[in-house]
Every structure is written in structure tokens, then in C-alpha cells.
PDB file of C-alpha atoms in Angstrom:
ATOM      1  CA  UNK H 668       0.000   0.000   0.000  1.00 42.00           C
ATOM      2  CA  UNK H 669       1.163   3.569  -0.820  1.00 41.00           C
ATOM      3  CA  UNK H 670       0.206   4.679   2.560  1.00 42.00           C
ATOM      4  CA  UNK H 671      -2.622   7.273   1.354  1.00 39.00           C
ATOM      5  CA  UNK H 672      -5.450   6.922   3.032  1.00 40.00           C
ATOM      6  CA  UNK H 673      -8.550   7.015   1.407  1.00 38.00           C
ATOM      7  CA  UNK H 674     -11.031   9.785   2.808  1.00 39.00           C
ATOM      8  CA  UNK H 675     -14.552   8.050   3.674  1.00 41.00           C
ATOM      9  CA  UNK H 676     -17.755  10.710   3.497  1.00 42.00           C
ATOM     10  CA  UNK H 677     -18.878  11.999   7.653  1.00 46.00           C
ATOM     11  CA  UNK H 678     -22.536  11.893   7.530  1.00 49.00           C
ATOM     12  CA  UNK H 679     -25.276   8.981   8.864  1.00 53.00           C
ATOM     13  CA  UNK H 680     -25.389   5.425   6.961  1.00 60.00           C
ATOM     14  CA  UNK H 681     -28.278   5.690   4.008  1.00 69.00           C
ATOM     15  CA  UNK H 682     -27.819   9.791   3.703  1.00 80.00           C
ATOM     16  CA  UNK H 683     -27.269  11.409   0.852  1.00 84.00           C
ATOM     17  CA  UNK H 684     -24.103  13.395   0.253  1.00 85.00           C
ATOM     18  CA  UNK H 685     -25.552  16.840   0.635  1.00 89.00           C
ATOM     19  CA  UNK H 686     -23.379  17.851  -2.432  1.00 90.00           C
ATOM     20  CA  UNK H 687     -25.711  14.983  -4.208  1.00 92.00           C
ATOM     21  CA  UNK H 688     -28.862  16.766  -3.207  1.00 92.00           C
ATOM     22  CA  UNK H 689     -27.474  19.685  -4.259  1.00 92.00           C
ATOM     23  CA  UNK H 690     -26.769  18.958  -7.827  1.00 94.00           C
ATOM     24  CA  UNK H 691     -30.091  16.459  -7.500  1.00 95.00           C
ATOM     25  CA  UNK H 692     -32.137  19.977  -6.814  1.00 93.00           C
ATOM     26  CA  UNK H 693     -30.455  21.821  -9.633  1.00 93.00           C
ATOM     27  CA  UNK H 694     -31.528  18.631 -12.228  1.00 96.00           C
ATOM     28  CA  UNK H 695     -35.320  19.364 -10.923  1.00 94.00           C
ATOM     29  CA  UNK H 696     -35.440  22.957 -11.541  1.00 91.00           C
ATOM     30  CA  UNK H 697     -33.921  23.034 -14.433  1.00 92.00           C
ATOM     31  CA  UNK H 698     -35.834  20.277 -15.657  1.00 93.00           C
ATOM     32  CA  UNK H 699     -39.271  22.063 -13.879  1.00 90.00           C
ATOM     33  CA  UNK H 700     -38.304  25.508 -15.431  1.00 89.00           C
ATOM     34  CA  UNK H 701     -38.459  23.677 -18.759  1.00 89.00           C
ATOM     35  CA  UNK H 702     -41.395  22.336 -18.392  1.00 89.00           C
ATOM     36  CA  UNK H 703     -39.561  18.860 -18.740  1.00 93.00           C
ATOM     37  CA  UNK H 704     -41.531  15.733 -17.009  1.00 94.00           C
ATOM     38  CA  UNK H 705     -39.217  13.032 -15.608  1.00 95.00           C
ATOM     39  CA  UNK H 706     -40.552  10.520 -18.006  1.00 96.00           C
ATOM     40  CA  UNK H 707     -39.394  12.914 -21.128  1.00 96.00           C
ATOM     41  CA  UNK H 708     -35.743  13.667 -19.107  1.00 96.00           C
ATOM     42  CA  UNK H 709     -35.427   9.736 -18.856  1.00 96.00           C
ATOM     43  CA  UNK H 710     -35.540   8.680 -22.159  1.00 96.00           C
ATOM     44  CA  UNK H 711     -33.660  11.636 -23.244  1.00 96.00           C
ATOM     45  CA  UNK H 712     -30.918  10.259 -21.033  1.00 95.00           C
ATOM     46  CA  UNK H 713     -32.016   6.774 -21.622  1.00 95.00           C
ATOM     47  CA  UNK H 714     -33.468   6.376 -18.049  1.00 95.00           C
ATOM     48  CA  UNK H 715     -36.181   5.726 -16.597  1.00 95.00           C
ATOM     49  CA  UNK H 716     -38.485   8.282 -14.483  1.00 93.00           C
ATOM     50  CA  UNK H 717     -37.603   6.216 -11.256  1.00 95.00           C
ATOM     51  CA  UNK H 718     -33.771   6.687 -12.223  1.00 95.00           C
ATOM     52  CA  UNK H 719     -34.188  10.428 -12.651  1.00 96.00           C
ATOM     53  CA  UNK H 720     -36.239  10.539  -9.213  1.00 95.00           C
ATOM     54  CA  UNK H 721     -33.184   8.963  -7.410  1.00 95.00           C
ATOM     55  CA  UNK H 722     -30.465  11.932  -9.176  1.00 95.00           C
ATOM     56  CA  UNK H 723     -33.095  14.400  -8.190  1.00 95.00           C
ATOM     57  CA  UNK H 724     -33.422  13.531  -4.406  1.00 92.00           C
ATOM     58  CA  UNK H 725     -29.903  12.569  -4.204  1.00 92.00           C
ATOM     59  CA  UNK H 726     -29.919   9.184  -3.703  1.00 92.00           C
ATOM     60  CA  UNK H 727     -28.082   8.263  -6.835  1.00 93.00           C
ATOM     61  CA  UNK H 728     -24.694   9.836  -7.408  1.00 92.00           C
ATOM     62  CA  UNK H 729     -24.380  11.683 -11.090  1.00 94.00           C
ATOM     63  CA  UNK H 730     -21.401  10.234 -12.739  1.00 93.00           C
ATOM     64  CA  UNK H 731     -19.408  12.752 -14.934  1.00 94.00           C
ATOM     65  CA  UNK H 732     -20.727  11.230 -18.081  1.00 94.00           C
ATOM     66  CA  UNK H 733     -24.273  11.267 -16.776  1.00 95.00           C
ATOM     67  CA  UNK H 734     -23.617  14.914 -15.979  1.00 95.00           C
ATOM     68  CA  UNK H 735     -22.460  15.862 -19.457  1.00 95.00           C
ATOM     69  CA  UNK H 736     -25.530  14.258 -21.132  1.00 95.00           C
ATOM     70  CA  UNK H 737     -27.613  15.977 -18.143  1.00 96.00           C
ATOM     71  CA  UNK H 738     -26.772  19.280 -19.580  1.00 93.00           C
ATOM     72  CA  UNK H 739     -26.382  18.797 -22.950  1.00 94.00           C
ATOM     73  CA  UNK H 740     -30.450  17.839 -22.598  1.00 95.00           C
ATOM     74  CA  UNK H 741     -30.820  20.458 -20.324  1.00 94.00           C
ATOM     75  CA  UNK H 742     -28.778  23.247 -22.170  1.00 91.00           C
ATOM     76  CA  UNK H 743     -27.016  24.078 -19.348  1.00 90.00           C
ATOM     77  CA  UNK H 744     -23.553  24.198 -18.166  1.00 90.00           C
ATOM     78  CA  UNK H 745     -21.872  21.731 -15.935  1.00 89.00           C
ATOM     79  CA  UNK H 746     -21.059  24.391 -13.684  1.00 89.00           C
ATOM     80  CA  UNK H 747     -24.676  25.088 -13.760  1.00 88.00           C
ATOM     81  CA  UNK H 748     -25.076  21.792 -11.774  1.00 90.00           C
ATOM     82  CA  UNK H 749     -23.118  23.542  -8.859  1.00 87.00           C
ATOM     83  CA  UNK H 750     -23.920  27.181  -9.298  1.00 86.00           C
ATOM     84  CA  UNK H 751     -25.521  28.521  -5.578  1.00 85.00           C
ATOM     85  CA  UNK H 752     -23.989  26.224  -3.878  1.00 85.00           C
ATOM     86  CA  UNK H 753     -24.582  27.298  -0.191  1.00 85.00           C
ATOM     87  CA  UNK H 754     -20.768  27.278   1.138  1.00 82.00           C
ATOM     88  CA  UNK H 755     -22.386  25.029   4.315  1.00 84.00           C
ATOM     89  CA  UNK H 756     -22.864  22.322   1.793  1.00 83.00           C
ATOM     90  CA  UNK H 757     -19.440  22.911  -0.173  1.00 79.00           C
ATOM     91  CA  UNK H 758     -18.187  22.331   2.878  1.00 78.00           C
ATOM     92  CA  UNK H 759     -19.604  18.810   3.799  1.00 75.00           C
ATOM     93  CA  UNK H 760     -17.593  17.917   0.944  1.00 72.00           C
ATOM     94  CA  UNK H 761     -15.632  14.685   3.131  1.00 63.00           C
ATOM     95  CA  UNK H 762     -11.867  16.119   2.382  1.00 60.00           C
ATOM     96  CA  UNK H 763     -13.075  19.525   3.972  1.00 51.00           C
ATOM     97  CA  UNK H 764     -15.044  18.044   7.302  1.00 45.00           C
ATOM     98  CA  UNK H 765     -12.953  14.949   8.137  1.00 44.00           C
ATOM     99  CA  UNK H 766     -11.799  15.370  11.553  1.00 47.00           C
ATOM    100  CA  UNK H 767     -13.517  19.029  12.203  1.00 50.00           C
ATOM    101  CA  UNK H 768     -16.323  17.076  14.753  1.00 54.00           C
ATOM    102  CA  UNK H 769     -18.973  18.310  12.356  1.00 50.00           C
ATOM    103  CA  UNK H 770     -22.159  16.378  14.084  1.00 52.00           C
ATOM    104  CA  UNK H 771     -25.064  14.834  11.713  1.00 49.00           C
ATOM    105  CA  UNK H 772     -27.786  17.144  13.086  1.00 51.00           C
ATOM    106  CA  UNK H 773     -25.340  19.792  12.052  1.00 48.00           C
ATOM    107  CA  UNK H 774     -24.597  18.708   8.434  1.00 45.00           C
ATOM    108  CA  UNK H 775     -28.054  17.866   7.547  1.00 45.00           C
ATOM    109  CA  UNK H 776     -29.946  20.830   9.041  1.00 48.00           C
ATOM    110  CA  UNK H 777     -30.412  23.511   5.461  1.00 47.00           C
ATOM    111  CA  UNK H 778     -33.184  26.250   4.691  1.00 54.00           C
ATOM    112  CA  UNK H 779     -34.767  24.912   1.320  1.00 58.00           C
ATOM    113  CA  UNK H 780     -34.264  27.619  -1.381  1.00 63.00           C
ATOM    114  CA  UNK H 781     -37.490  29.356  -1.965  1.00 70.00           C
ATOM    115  CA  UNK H 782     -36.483  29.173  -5.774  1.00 68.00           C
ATOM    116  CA  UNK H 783     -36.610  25.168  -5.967  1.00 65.00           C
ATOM    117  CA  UNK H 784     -39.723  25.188  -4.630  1.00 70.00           C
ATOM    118  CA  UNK H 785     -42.705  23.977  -7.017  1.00 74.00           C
ATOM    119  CA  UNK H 786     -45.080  26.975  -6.437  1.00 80.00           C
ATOM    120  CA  UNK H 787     -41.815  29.237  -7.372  1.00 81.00           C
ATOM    121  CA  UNK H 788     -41.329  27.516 -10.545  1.00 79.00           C
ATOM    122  CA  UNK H 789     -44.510  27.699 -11.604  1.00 83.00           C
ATOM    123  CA  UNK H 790     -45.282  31.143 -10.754  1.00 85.00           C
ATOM    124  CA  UNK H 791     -42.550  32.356 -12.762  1.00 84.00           C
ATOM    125  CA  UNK H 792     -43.528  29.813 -15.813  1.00 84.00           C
ATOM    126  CA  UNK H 793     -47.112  31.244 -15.637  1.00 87.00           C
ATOM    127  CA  UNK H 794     -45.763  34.860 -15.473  1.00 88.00           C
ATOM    128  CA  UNK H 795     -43.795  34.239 -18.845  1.00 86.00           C
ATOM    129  CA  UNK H 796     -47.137  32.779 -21.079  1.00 89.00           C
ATOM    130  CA  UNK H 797     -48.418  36.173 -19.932  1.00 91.00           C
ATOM    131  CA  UNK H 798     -47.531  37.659 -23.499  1.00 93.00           C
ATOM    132  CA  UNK H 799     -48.513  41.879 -23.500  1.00 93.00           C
ATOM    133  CA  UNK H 800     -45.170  42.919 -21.776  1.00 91.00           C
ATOM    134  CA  UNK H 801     -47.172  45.967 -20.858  1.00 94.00           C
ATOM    135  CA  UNK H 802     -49.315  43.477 -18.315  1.00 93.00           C
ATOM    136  CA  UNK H 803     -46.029  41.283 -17.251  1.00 92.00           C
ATOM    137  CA  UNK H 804     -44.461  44.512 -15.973  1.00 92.00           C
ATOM    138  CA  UNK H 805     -47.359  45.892 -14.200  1.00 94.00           C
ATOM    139  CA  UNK H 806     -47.486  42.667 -12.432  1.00 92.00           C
ATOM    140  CA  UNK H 807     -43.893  42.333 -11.545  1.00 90.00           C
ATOM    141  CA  UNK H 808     -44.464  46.105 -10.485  1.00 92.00           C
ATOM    142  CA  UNK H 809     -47.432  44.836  -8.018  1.00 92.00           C
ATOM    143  CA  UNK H 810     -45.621  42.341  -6.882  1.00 89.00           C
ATOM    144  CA  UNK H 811     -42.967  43.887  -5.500  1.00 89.00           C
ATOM    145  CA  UNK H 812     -44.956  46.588  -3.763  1.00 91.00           C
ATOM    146  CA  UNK H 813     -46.337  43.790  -2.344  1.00 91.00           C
ATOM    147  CA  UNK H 814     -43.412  42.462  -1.070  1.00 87.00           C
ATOM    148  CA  UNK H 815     -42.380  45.544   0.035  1.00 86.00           C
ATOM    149  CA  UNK H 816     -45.071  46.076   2.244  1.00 85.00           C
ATOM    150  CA  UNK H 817     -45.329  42.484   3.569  1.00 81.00           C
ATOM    151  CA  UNK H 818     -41.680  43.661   4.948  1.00 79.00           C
ATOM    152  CA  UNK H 819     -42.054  46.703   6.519  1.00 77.00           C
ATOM    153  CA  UNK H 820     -45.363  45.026   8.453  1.00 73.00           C
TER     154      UNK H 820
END
């Protein structure tokens, strides 16, 4: 042996990597912002729906080839797949947390981004059929006095 030792993940038997999820949430909204079903991303890929359920939750790893069809399908970058990563995450990564006594309840507790959410996605697809762009802006206008004022409450 060459004396290297080989660095094992530091998170609870059956959990996904968080970096996993991460790239697993970035499949689903891209695919969701295209208005892609799982079925039609699976045999693009030449997978099955199930398959693409396991990338999106994180369950299945994304090989580097897998990734390169991913966003050749998706017309996206690779980098895409890791864009907003939160740095808690990046940080799980197992050569950054070995040996820092990082607990599970602290590597797996993480705010769900408001812009993965389903109701996001298709708010914003339903705000792009809107096709006077008189109309789109008056609503984006509304909606941020909305906002605003939901904030200074």
C-alpha cells in the first residue's frame, strides 16, 4: 500500500451526500423551469423516471458522463449543476469536514431555497405565457410593492 489513506464521506449510513442533493435539486429545476416531465428527461438520457427521481433527491450519485448528457439535454452548463452552492454544503464535501467534529444534526440541518420550490417555478412559468409585456411589468411592479409592504409590516 502507498500509505494514502482514502477519505470516507462523515454523515449517517443511508444519507445522501448533501453535495448529491445539491446537484439532485439543480436537475429538478432546471428540468421544472423547462417544463420537462421526468418521463421525457429519462428517455432523453435513456433512463427511466424512477432513475431520474433517485439523481433528483440525491440518492443516486451523477457520474461525470451522466452529468455531461444531463446538460447537454438540459442546455445548461456543468457548472450550472453547482452554481448557488450554499458554502455550508461545499463544505460537507468529506476532504473539507474529516476530523472538524462536524455532528449529523449539524450537516443535515439547510433552509430549502425558496427558488426550488414547485409553487416558485410555476409562478414564474405562468408569469412568462403572460404575453402583453405591458401586463407582465405591471405585475412584476405589483408584486414587489407587495413584497415591500409584507416587509415593513
Amino acid at each position: 500500500m502507498s500509505g494514502v489513506q482514502e477519505m470516507q464521506p462523515v454523515r449517517g449510513k443511508g444519507k445522501p451526500n448533501p453535495i448529491d442533493v445539491h446537484v439532485g435539486s439543480r436537475i429538478r429545476l432546471r428540468r421544472t423551469l423547462l417544463g420537462m416531465s421526468q418521463e421525457k428527461l429519462g428517455e432523453a438520457i435513456g433512463l427511466t423516471f424512477q432513475q431520474v427521481q433517485k439523481y433528483e433527491r440525491g440518492a443516486n450519485r451523477v457520474g461525470a458522463s451522466r452529468l455531461f448528457d444531463l446538460s447537454r439535454v438540459l442546455d445548461v452548463s456543468i457548472g450550472y449543476f453547482f452554481a448557488e452552492m450554499p458554502d455550508t454544503v461545499a463544505a460537507q464535501s468529506p476532504v473539507q469536514i474529516r476530523d472538524m467534529g462536524v455532528t449529523d444534526e449539524e450537516m443535515y440541518t439547510h433552509e430549502p431555497d425558496p427558488m426550488a420550490k414547485r409553487e416558485t417555478l410555476e409562478l414564474v412559468r405562468a408569469y412568462y405565457k403572460i404575453s402583453d409585456p405591458q401586463v407582465r411589468k405591471r405585475l412584476f411592479e405589483m408584486t414587489k410593492a407587495l413584497g415591500a409592504a409584507s416587509e415593513s409590516e
